[in-house]
Coordinates of C-alpha atoms in Angstrom, one line a residue:
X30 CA 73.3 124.4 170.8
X31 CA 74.7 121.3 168.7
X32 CA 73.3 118.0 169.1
X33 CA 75.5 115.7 171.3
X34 CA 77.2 113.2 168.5
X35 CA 75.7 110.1 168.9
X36 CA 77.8 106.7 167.9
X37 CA 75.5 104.9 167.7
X38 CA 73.4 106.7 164.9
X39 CA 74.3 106.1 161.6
X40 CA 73.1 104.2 158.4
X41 CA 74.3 102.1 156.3
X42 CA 75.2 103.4 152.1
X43 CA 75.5 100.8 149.6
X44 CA 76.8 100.9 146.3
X45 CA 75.0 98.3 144.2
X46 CA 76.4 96.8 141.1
X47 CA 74.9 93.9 138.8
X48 CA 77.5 91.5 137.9
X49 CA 78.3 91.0 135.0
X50 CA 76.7 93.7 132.8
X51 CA 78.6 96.2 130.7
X52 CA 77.9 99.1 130.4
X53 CA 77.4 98.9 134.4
X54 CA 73.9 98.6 136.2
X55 CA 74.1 100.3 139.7
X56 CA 72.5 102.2 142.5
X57 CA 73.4 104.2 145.4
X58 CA 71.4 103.5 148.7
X59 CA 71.1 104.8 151.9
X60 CA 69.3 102.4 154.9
X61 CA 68.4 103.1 158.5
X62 CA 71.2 100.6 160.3
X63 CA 67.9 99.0 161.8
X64 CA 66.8 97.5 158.4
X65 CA 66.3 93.9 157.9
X66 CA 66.9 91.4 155.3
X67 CA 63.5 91.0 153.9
X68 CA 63.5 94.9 154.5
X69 CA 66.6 95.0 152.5
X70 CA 65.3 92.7 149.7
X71 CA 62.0 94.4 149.1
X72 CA 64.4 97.4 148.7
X73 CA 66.6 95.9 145.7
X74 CA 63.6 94.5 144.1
X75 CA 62.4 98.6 144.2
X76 CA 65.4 99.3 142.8
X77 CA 66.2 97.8 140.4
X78 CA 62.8 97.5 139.0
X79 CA 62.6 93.6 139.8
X80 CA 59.2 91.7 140.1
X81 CA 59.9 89.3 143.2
X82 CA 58.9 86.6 140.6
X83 CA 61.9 84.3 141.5
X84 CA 64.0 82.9 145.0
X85 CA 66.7 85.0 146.4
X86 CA 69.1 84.6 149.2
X87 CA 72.2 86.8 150.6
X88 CA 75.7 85.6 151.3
X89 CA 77.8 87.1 153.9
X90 CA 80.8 85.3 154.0
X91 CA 80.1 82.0 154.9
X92 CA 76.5 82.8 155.8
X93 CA 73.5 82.2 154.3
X94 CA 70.5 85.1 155.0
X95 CA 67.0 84.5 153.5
X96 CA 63.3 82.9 153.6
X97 CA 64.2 79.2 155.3
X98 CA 61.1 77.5 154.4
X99 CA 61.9 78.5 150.1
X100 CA 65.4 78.0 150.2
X101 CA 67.0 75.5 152.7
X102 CA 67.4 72.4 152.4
X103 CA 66.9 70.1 155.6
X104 CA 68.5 67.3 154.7
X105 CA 71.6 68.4 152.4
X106 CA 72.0 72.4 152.1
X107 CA 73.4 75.1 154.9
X108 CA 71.4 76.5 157.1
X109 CA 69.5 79.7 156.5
X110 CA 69.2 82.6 158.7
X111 CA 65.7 84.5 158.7
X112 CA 66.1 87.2 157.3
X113 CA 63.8 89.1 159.5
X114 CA 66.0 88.5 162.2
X115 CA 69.0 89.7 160.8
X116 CA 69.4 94.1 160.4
X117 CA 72.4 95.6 158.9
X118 CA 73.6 97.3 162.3
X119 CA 74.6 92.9 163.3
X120 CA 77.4 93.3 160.4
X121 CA 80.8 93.6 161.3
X122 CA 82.5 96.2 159.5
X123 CA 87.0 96.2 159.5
X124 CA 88.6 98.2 162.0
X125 CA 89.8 100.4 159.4
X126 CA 89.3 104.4 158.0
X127 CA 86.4 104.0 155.6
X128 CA 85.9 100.4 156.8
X129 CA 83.5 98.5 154.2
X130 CA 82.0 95.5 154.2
X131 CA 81.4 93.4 150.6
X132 CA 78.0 91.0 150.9
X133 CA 76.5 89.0 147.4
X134 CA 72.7 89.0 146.9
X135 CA 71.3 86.7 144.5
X136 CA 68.3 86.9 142.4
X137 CA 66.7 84.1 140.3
X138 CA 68.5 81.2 141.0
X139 CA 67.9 80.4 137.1
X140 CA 69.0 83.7 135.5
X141 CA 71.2 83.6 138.1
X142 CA 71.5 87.5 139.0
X143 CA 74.6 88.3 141.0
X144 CA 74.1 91.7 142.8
X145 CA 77.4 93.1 144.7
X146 CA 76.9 94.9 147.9
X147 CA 79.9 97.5 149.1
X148 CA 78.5 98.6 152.8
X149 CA 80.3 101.3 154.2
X150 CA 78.8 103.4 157.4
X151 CA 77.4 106.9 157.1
X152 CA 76.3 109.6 159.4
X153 CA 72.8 110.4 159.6
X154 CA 71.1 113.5 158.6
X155 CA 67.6 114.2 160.8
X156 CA 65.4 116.0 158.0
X157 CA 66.0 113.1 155.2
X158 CA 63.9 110.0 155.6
X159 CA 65.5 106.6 154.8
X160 CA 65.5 104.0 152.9
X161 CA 66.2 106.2 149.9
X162 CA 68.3 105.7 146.5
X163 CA 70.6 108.7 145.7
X164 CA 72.1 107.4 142.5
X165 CA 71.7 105.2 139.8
X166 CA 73.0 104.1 136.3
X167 CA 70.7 102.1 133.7
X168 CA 67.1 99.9 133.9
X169 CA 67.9 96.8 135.9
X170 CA 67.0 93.8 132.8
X171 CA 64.1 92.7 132.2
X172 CA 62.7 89.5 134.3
X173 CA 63.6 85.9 132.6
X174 CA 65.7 87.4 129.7
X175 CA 68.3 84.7 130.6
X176 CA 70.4 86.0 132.9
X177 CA 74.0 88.0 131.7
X178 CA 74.2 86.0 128.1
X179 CA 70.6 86.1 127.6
X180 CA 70.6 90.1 128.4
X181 CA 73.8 90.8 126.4
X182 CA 71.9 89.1 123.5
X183 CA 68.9 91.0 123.9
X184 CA 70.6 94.5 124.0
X185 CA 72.2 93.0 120.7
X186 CA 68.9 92.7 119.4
X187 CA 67.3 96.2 120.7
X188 CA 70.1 98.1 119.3
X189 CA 69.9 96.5 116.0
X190 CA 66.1 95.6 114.9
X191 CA 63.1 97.4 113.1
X192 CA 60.8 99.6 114.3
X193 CA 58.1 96.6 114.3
X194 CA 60.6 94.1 116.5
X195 CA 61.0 96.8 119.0
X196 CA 57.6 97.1 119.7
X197 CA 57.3 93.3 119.9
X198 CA 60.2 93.5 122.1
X199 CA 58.6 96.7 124.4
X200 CA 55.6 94.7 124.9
X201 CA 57.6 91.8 126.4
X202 CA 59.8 93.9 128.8
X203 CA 57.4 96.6 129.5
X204 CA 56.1 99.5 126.7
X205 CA 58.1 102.1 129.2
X206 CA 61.5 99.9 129.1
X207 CA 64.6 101.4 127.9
X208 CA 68.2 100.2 128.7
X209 CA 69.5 103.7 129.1
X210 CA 66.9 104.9 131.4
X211 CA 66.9 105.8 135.3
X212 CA 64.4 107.7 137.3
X213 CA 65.5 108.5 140.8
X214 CA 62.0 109.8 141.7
X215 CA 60.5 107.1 140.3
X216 CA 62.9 104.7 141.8
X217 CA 62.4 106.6 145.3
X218 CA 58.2 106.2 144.9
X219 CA 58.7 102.4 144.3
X220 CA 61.0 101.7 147.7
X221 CA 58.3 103.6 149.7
X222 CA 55.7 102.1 148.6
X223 CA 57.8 98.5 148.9
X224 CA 58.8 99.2 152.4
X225 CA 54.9 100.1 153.5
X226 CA 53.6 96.7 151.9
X227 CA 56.3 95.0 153.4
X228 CA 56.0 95.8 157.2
X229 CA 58.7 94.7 158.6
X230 CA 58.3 91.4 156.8
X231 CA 58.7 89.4 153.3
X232 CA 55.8 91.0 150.8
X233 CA 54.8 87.4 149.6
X234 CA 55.0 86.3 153.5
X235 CA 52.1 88.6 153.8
X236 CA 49.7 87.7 150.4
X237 CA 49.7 84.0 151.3
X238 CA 48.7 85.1 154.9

């Protein structure tokens, strides 16, 4: 007998795309609809091989969706939602076939990392277990290269040096880093184990607890 079709079940996919960056850094993700912020952000960092090393914060629209106490500014900035108490089925989607929703995430305020979000809604399939990447192009850059010029000059550089200044540049970005290079399993282990140190919560909430 079919299962009854439930409305109300779904998840969220979202394409992923680092702006900026030619050739294109992306991923493909698919979330439980009951996912947080800080859920969501411990996610990204998985996948795209970031270190959490820097402040972050989420625009939707007008809105700003983060960690209050790092970001917000009492006196001068906007308000802050927690991002614990914000999950990705509170999003309003367009009344619209394929209805998708565009959101900003921003990494290193410095660097200045400019991820775009493309929601759209998904139905769920019982035997796969979510959050889970199902596609990816490229290594996300390296932490504190400089942001988009900084990276661009860097690839410059790794395409174009000795054998000697690659390994000087391999021991700076990691001895396993390669541009080119995307591992889905790999990628898949890291937001596992991301979402179990999380719980529920901010990963850095929890170490100065």
């Amino acid at each position: 007998m079919p299962k009854p079709h439930n409305p109300y079940a779904y998840i969220i996919r979202i394409e992923v795309r680092i702006v900026g960056v030619e050739p294109v850094i992306t991923r493909t993700l698919e979330l439980p609809s009951d996912l947080n912020f800080a859920q969501l952000q411990e996610v990204l960092q998985a996948a795209f091989g970031w270190t959490d090393s820097h402040l972050h914060q989420f625009r939707v629209g007008d809105l700003i969706i983060g960690a209050p106490e790092a970001i917000q500014d009492a006196a001068y900035g906007s308000r802050v939602f927690e991002a614990t108490d914000v999950q990705l089925k509170d999003l309003t989607f367009p009344y619209e076939v394929d209805a998708k929703l565009t959101i900003t995430y921003e990494y290193d305020f410095g660097d200045d990392w400019q991820h775009q979000l493309v929601l759209r809604r998904a139905e769920t399939e019982d035997e796969l277990k979510y959050p889970r990447c199902i596609a990816g192009e490229r290594s996300g850059p390296p932490e504190d290269v400089g942001g988009y010029p900084g990276y661009t000059d860097f690839l410059e550089a790794w395409l174009d040096c000795t054998q000697e200044e690659l390994k000087a540049m391999r021991r700076w970005a990691g001895k396993t880093f390669d541009p080119e290079r995307f591992d889905l399993d790999a990628t898949n282990k890291a937001i596992a184990k991301a979402m179990r140190a999380c719980r529920g919560d901010y990963r850095q909430r929890h170490i100065r607890d």
